XYZ file of C-alpha atoms in Angstrom:
571
model
C -50.698 99.918 163.444
C -53.999 100.795 165.103
C -56.529 102.360 162.743
C -60.166 103.415 163.222
C -62.928 100.963 162.277
C -63.621 100.897 158.527
C -66.347 103.151 157.173
C -67.952 101.219 154.344
C -70.667 103.810 153.845
C -68.347 106.609 152.803
C -65.678 104.269 151.503
C -67.407 101.114 150.268
C -64.265 99.776 148.589
C -61.459 100.439 151.083
C -63.206 101.432 154.317
C -60.579 104.181 154.695
C -61.426 107.808 155.440
C -59.392 110.853 156.364
C -59.304 109.516 159.929
C -57.401 106.457 158.695
C -54.832 108.613 156.940
C -54.425 110.761 160.057
C -54.015 107.709 162.282
C -51.487 106.170 159.913
C -49.473 109.398 159.862
C -49.580 109.686 163.652
C -48.456 106.083 164.073
C -45.552 106.473 161.676
C -44.393 109.662 163.403
C -44.641 108.108 166.855
C -42.712 105.029 165.774
C -39.650 106.923 164.534
C -39.371 109.264 167.523
C -37.370 106.845 169.737
C -34.647 106.746 167.078
C -33.934 110.483 167.119
C -30.588 111.575 168.498
C -30.572 113.568 171.706
C -30.395 116.848 169.794
C -33.057 115.557 167.345
C -30.935 116.455 164.320
C -30.740 112.851 163.079
C -33.031 109.853 162.989
C -30.935 106.692 162.972
C -33.385 103.915 162.237
C -32.400 100.352 163.164
C -30.992 97.760 160.805
C -27.691 96.608 159.404
C -28.024 98.327 156.040
C -26.285 101.585 155.229
C -26.572 103.570 152.009
C -23.520 104.466 149.973
C -23.716 107.993 151.437
C -22.929 106.769 154.958
C -24.481 106.848 158.403
C -24.505 110.630 158.902
C -26.303 111.246 155.615
C -28.706 108.407 156.393
C -29.548 110.049 159.721
C -30.229 113.353 157.987
C -32.475 111.482 155.571
C -34.409 110.137 158.545
C -34.912 113.675 159.852
C -35.903 115.249 156.530
C -38.316 112.618 155.302
C -40.186 112.264 158.567
C -40.285 116.057 158.917
C -42.138 116.086 155.612
C -44.735 113.760 157.129
C -45.130 116.031 160.159
C -45.571 118.988 157.806
C -48.353 117.347 155.830
C -49.968 116.286 159.105
C -49.667 119.835 160.511
C -48.718 118.243 163.830
C -47.581 121.182 165.971
C -46.167 119.079 168.801
C -44.134 117.038 166.325
C -43.028 120.188 164.517
C -41.679 121.558 167.797
C -39.408 118.528 168.053
C -38.256 118.993 164.487
C -37.585 122.666 165.242
C -35.099 121.546 167.890
C -33.477 119.202 165.379
C -33.278 121.956 162.781
C -31.529 124.270 165.208
C -28.937 121.602 166.024
C -28.531 120.472 162.457
C -27.759 123.866 160.974
C -25.414 124.678 163.858
C -22.850 122.232 162.527
C -24.324 118.778 162.978
C -25.514 118.282 159.405
C -23.148 117.692 156.501
C -22.802 120.489 153.981
C -24.763 120.338 150.739
C -22.279 119.567 147.987
C -22.387 118.709 144.307
C -24.432 115.577 143.631
C -24.605 114.788 147.357
C -27.484 113.159 149.211
C -27.973 116.220 151.479
C -29.170 118.067 148.364
C -32.079 115.627 148.165
C -32.937 116.002 151.815
C -32.649 119.792 151.652
C -35.598 119.791 149.256
C -37.783 117.916 151.758
C -36.722 120.264 154.561
C -37.347 123.385 152.468
C -40.737 122.138 151.307
C -41.759 121.301 154.873
C -40.654 124.733 156.090
C -42.549 126.449 153.304
C -45.742 124.494 153.933
C -45.677 125.101 157.705
C -44.132 128.565 157.803
C -46.479 130.007 160.494
C -46.151 126.857 162.611
C -42.404 126.297 162.419
C -40.232 128.801 160.546
C -41.830 131.966 161.906
C -41.401 130.705 165.478
C -37.654 130.104 165.201
C -35.068 132.454 166.659
C -33.510 134.842 164.163
C -30.135 133.172 164.507
C -31.545 129.740 163.759
C -33.398 131.100 160.758
C -30.225 132.701 159.407
C -28.155 129.556 159.879
C -30.888 127.411 158.316
C -31.151 129.699 155.304
C -27.363 129.672 154.928
C -27.261 125.863 155.083
C -30.068 125.540 152.533
C -28.434 128.197 150.373
C -25.705 125.795 149.272
C -28.398 123.902 147.370
C -28.841 126.863 145.045
C -25.430 126.373 143.444
C -24.750 122.675 144.092
C -24.619 120.594 140.934
C -27.428 118.014 140.796
C -27.367 114.756 138.914
C -29.001 115.307 135.492
C -32.366 113.802 136.338
C -35.147 114.572 138.836
C -32.399 115.968 141.082
C -32.579 119.174 139.012
C -35.797 119.914 140.907
C -34.246 119.939 144.378
C -32.623 123.373 143.898
C -35.980 124.514 142.491
C -37.739 123.514 145.695
C -35.106 125.037 147.954
C -34.966 128.156 145.800
C -38.713 128.619 145.990
C -38.590 128.669 149.783
C -35.545 130.908 150.052
C -37.044 133.361 147.573
C -40.257 133.424 149.620
C -38.291 134.416 152.749
C -36.157 136.885 150.774
C -32.871 135.057 151.294
C -30.489 135.589 148.381
C -33.510 136.209 146.151
C -31.563 136.685 142.914
C -29.612 133.459 143.366
C -32.759 131.650 144.487
C -34.709 132.789 141.433
C -31.875 131.736 139.131
C -31.863 128.269 140.712
C -35.610 127.947 140.184
C -35.474 129.095 136.572
C -32.463 126.915 135.788
C -34.032 123.731 137.151
C -37.382 124.271 135.467
C -35.620 124.943 132.183
C -33.583 121.756 132.438
C -36.532 119.418 132.922
C -38.064 120.643 129.659
C -35.622 118.495 127.704
C -37.136 115.417 129.365
C -40.780 116.187 128.772
C -41.948 113.825 126.019
C -45.624 114.796 125.863
C -48.981 113.440 127.043
C -48.058 114.248 130.650
C -44.923 112.060 130.695
C -41.325 112.859 131.570
C -38.330 110.611 131.291
C -36.172 110.759 134.411
C -33.106 112.221 132.741
C -31.627 111.318 129.378
C -32.816 108.171 127.666
C -36.161 106.506 128.279
C -36.398 105.950 132.036
C -40.144 105.973 132.664
C -41.246 105.158 136.199
C -42.863 106.561 139.354
C -40.420 109.477 139.431
C -42.916 111.040 137.031
C -45.318 111.311 139.950
C -43.305 111.704 143.121
C -40.744 114.102 141.598
C -41.150 115.342 138.034
C -44.743 116.495 138.577
C -44.706 117.044 142.341
C -42.045 119.715 142.643
C -42.946 121.955 139.670
C -46.678 121.818 140.385
C -46.242 122.504 144.110
C -43.808 125.309 143.352
C -46.277 126.960 140.961
C -49.125 126.467 143.447
C -47.200 127.857 146.412
C -45.898 130.755 144.301
C -49.452 131.465 143.136
C -48.111 131.646 139.591
C -51.060 131.128 137.209
C -48.873 130.727 134.128
C -46.675 128.030 135.617
C -49.633 126.324 137.277
C -51.476 126.148 133.979
C -48.400 124.646 132.313
C -47.416 122.112 134.949
C -50.948 121.501 136.189
C -52.087 120.783 132.653
C -49.335 118.207 132.265
C -50.280 116.638 135.586
C -53.934 116.388 134.604
C -53.021 114.678 131.344
C -50.680 112.322 133.188
C -53.405 111.301 135.628
C -55.557 110.029 132.770
C -52.933 107.338 132.220
C -51.672 107.092 135.779
C -54.987 106.055 137.303
C -54.795 102.882 135.212
C -51.615 101.722 136.952
C -53.429 100.605 140.138
C -54.883 97.136 140.509
C -58.313 96.355 141.896
C -56.671 95.388 145.209
C -54.989 98.804 145.427
C -51.562 97.607 144.329
C -49.462 100.006 142.290
C -47.587 98.642 139.298
C -44.359 96.959 140.449
C -41.995 98.543 137.918
C -39.054 100.935 138.072
C -36.716 101.930 140.894
C -37.154 103.207 144.449
C -40.178 100.976 144.937
C -39.562 100.975 148.682
C -41.256 104.399 148.723
C -44.461 102.387 148.348
C -47.553 104.594 148.773
C -45.655 107.665 147.612
C -47.252 106.424 144.380
C -50.362 108.308 145.540
C -48.652 111.711 145.222
C -49.979 112.727 141.782
C -53.523 111.709 142.747
C -53.527 114.038 145.762
C -51.613 116.728 143.877
C -54.267 116.916 141.190
C -57.008 117.324 143.794
C -54.999 119.866 145.804
C -54.327 122.148 142.839
C -57.542 121.524 140.895
C -55.730 119.898 137.977
C -57.172 116.418 137.715
C -59.577 114.591 135.411
C -60.509 112.185 138.216
C -63.691 112.445 140.290
C -62.929 113.051 143.985
C -64.333 109.667 144.991
C -62.039 107.903 142.548
C -59.029 109.902 143.701
C -59.540 108.830 147.307
C -60.339 105.259 146.349
C -57.063 104.875 144.423
C -54.998 106.592 147.105
C -56.611 104.796 150.043
C -56.412 101.533 148.158
C -52.645 101.868 147.858
C -52.183 102.775 151.531
C -54.398 99.908 152.624
C -52.633 97.490 150.248
C -49.252 98.052 151.872
C -50.429 98.287 155.476
C -52.212 94.951 155.130
C -49.149 93.260 153.636
C -46.458 93.934 156.182
C -44.953 97.216 155.027
C -44.861 98.308 158.684
C -42.958 96.030 161.057
C -43.698 95.152 164.677
C -42.022 98.387 165.830
C -44.272 100.459 163.584
C -41.424 101.251 161.170
C -41.494 101.117 157.400
C -39.166 98.356 156.279
C -36.821 98.392 153.314
C -38.858 96.496 150.741
C -42.206 96.265 148.991
C -44.575 94.280 151.191
C -42.148 93.449 153.973
C -38.360 93.539 153.766
C -37.176 92.825 150.222
C -33.591 93.532 149.095
C -34.560 93.017 145.447
C -36.235 96.446 145.254
C -33.355 98.381 146.797
C -30.620 100.484 145.225
C -27.234 101.583 146.527
C -28.735 104.837 147.759
C -31.332 103.013 149.858
C -30.643 103.587 153.551
C -32.702 102.658 156.631
C -34.843 105.819 156.406
C -35.264 105.821 152.630
C -38.772 104.291 152.760
C -39.960 107.458 154.485
C -40.257 109.221 151.160
C -43.572 107.402 151.474
C -44.382 110.488 153.543
C -45.155 112.208 150.257
C -48.227 110.007 150.048
C -49.769 112.029 152.891
C -49.913 115.143 150.719
C -53.699 114.735 150.722
C -53.818 115.842 154.368
C -53.194 119.386 153.118
C -56.772 119.241 151.826
C -59.215 120.366 154.524
C -61.597 117.773 155.995
C -64.547 119.376 154.200
C -62.913 119.045 150.763
C -64.914 116.859 148.414
C -62.048 114.419 148.008
C -62.644 113.480 151.673
C -66.457 113.759 151.679
C -67.377 112.080 148.380
C -68.364 108.430 148.341
C -65.626 106.245 146.889
C -65.925 105.394 143.214
C -64.274 102.433 141.490
C -60.924 102.846 139.773
C -60.351 102.006 136.107
C -59.298 98.412 136.793
C -62.583 97.793 138.609
C -64.880 99.269 135.971
C -64.195 97.326 132.798
C -61.659 95.304 130.855
C -59.323 97.644 129.001
C -56.290 97.543 126.743
C -54.835 101.039 126.621
C -51.875 102.213 124.516
C -49.658 104.915 126.039
C -47.695 106.468 123.220
C -45.213 108.559 125.252
C -43.562 105.659 127.142
C -44.606 103.205 124.396
C -46.441 101.009 126.886
C -49.568 98.923 126.575
C -51.710 98.662 129.728
C -53.957 95.617 130.001
C -56.463 95.317 132.847
C -59.262 92.903 133.658
C -62.222 93.674 135.857
C -62.846 90.084 136.991
C -59.576 89.854 138.936
C -58.461 93.501 139.108
C -55.062 92.633 137.633
C -53.231 95.303 135.638
C -50.402 94.349 133.292
C -47.864 96.723 131.743
C -46.264 95.683 128.464
C -42.986 97.555 128.306
C -41.891 98.451 124.801
C -40.208 101.747 125.519
C -38.721 102.093 129.015
C -35.133 101.245 129.807
C -32.587 101.949 132.504
C -30.103 99.109 132.585
C -28.575 100.323 135.863
C -31.670 99.054 137.626
C -32.440 95.887 135.761
C -34.703 93.918 136.187
C -37.322 96.543 137.048
C -36.980 98.329 133.701
C -35.895 95.822 131.093
C -38.523 93.090 131.225
C -41.123 92.873 128.487
C -43.956 93.048 131.004
C -44.823 93.901 134.603
C -47.998 93.660 136.654
C -49.652 94.602 139.931
C -49.492 90.991 141.178
C -46.021 89.822 140.113
C -42.397 90.783 140.628
C -39.478 90.276 138.245
C -37.753 86.974 138.931
C -34.083 86.018 138.920
C -34.922 83.440 136.240
C -35.704 86.218 133.752
C -39.458 86.206 133.419
C -40.993 87.973 130.412
C -37.803 87.776 128.398
C -36.349 86.439 125.161
C -33.151 84.488 125.811
C -30.948 84.293 122.704
C -28.108 81.849 123.205
C -27.400 82.194 126.893
C -28.087 85.940 127.010
C -31.399 87.180 128.475
C -30.317 90.827 128.204
C -32.451 93.546 126.695
C -30.615 96.747 125.882
C -30.956 99.521 123.360
C -34.738 99.331 123.508
C -36.204 101.107 120.485
C -39.943 101.825 120.563
C -41.695 100.841 117.342
C -45.148 102.130 118.191
C -48.378 101.316 119.981
C -51.920 101.083 118.713
C -55.333 99.641 119.399
C -54.488 96.489 121.348
C -50.780 96.229 120.474
C -47.287 97.520 121.221
C -43.932 96.847 119.586
C -40.216 97.441 120.125
C -36.774 96.291 119.117
C -33.816 95.550 121.369
C -30.325 94.081 121.333
C -29.717 90.705 122.913
C -27.603 87.602 122.678
C -24.239 88.856 121.539
C -25.676 91.466 119.221
C -28.832 89.723 118.067
C -31.662 92.086 117.104
C -35.002 91.094 118.587
C -38.209 92.704 117.343
C -41.148 92.072 119.677
C -44.884 92.668 119.349
C -47.610 91.971 121.887
C -51.322 91.909 121.102
C -53.831 91.761 123.954
C -57.542 91.220 124.548
C -59.025 90.619 128.001
C -56.332 88.732 129.890
C -55.007 86.962 126.791
C -51.836 87.930 124.941
C -50.152 87.009 121.692
C -46.396 87.518 121.881
C -44.413 87.647 118.652
C -40.606 87.810 118.445
C -38.443 88.102 115.342
C -34.741 87.293 115.925
C -32.141 88.516 113.431
C -28.364 88.729 113.274
C -27.512 85.327 114.747
C -25.849 82.177 113.474
C -28.188 79.390 112.327
C -28.941 76.958 115.126
C -28.685 79.537 117.903
C -31.009 78.476 120.735
C -33.863 80.807 121.652
C -36.001 80.524 124.780
C -39.110 82.574 125.547
C -40.325 83.114 129.121
C -43.615 84.443 130.472
C -45.084 85.621 133.749
C -43.631 84.577 137.093
C -46.793 84.192 139.157
C -46.032 84.173 142.868
C -49.191 85.390 144.607
C -51.854 82.945 145.727
C -54.708 82.629 143.288
C -52.747 84.038 140.339
C -52.117 81.762 137.383
C -49.559 82.225 134.587
C -49.654 80.483 131.218
C -47.364 80.408 128.194
C -48.331 78.278 125.179
C -46.059 77.753 122.129
C -47.539 78.575 118.721
C -44.726 78.879 116.174
C -40.991 78.224 116.274
C -41.126 76.882 119.836
C -41.438 73.424 121.359
C -43.369 72.515 124.486
C -40.457 73.771 126.597
C -40.801 77.189 124.918
C -37.450 76.793 123.175
C -36.445 76.859 119.528
C -33.483 77.571 117.261
C -32.783 80.200 114.627
C -32.728 79.325 110.941
C -30.661 80.602 108.033
C -32.410 83.981 108.026
C -34.607 85.942 110.383
C -36.563 83.615 112.649
C -40.057 83.959 114.078
C -41.169 82.765 117.511
C -44.791 83.084 118.653
C -46.522 82.179 121.936
C -49.797 82.778 123.731
C -49.588 84.134 127.259
C -51.914 84.920 130.123
C -51.743 86.146 133.695
C -55.059 85.778 135.486
C -56.663 85.603 138.875
C -59.706 83.767 137.532
C -60.166 80.333 139.054
C -61.416 78.642 135.905
C -60.534 80.708 132.834
C -61.547 79.804 129.305
C -58.676 77.951 127.554
C -56.421 80.315 125.672
C -56.845 78.375 122.437
C -60.590 79.127 122.579
C -59.977 82.870 122.855
C -57.540 83.395 120.002
C -56.184 81.541 116.978
C -52.813 82.309 115.443
C -51.085 81.177 112.254
C -47.970 82.317 110.433
C -47.550 82.544 106.674
C -44.711 84.110 104.678
C -43.421 85.889 107.747
C -46.797 87.431 108.557
C -48.590 86.559 111.798
C -52.368 86.244 111.460
C -54.283 86.696 114.712
C -58.014 86.179 115.103
C -59.629 86.926 118.439
C -62.880 85.107 119.165
C -65.743 86.805 117.313
C -63.507 89.435 115.679
C -61.890 90.037 112.327
C -58.320 89.046 111.619
C -55.340 91.175 112.646
C -52.117 90.838 110.667
C -48.662 91.545 112.069
C -45.886 92.280 109.582
C -42.362 92.269 111.050
C -39.633 93.525 108.752
C -36.117 94.869 109.040
C -37.640 98.354 108.925
C -40.107 97.916 111.755
C -43.593 96.608 112.486
C -46.923 97.079 110.785
C -50.215 95.940 112.348
C -53.297 95.925 110.150
C -56.900 94.760 110.406
C -59.532 95.112 113.104
C -57.996 96.435 116.288
C -54.687 96.998 114.565
C -55.158 100.689 114.165
C -54.277 100.505 110.489
C -50.744 101.687 111.185
C -47.451 100.647 112.573
C -44.060 101.633 113.780
C -41.033 102.270 111.648
C -37.492 101.532 112.593
């Protein structure tokens, strides 16, 4: 991909400006064009993978997701091509929108693109095409979505159809119904779970916030914008901490092949005026993510986004991932809706949170602990509250980072017997420098886990109950794969040098020190923290600080002392 020369005056950290985003968008649009069908209704991208929805649906996905990119780019010549495809698609080429069908997803992208570019595309269509397009989209108003972020696709379609006065009563009902349904998944502090349970991931940004906020903004509804914009602003306070100093987003959750769609909430906050972030920080985080992926092979030799994270990577795919799925990355170009003179494009880049200082930040809604270090820009996420076993291992590990990926050997896990599973995750609280949870493992064993963190160092404590005496227990740590990244795991209590131990007659305690660092010559872990256990209580003393005590009981966890927050989680 050919990009302009870097501008290190305006963008001292990434070198990227609006011109880089425009060039990237243009290159991506040009690269997919050869794969359009003759009538331009489908984009069949190359490769031997097909989603579970089939080739026709995958081709529609290619049309819809790249149309969204053309809409954000406001590329009139490209939009003319997509107008031809729309006319063919709604004249019988596209599959109907049915209950829980993939076309419902793609209809939302098409409707949003049409709403954003109405004078450039919709208003120039023949009346017959407009009527057929509205009729095709209209099925989305009554189609049953999956009970998750899919509830917002009828909202997005309904918002457009209401704006053009097509079945306005039905459209308004679809909008109201979807917005009402997502309320049950709002857990506070700007966080949604993606459906029932505790599935916390990037769908917060590229779906749960995006569609309601954009709908309120496009509808010019001050009440809804205050509600959803306020949630977005609160979310961004936490969200900005999920990017590493090298621009990498946290590698956790599903649909990671959407890559720099992770920038959506950053741009959305700037676009609607609901963000706590300075404009220079917003652009730095967003440009950092785009640059991170473009420099690491996300785009192949044909200029196409591959199915993967850096380059092709089947480990991050789901059954719904087809050849055009990565083009939901188009959402990351939302910032191009901001005019060139907007301060988010003209301000000098400012450092992101991971570049400013070391930080250990508790997030109470997902029950996560974020740990970042300025010296190497690494961000670590200690997961004590997010679970979606359908997509293991990107939900169920104890920890994730911006420089590692879950491994098939079960990194960051507690293996009880031969079972590394972690289900029924129950959050037990977070506080100043700690997080705790309980889960089920090893044929019904109950594992209570606590992590304490300072700088890059961690103390990991696990209490195993409900097993036969002599049951083997193995503790694993970080799987460091990137050059220059070092992982350590040191046994403290209940574990031998191989990080294994056995349970006793009652509840058993296993303690280790851990670290993931990019520092070339870090201070030994044993010099940073001392740990001892006595009567089931873990005593932790960080260098130069007072002692923190961790009490693990059948009822929960209590952390007391300096940095402990004086409280704990009940069970």
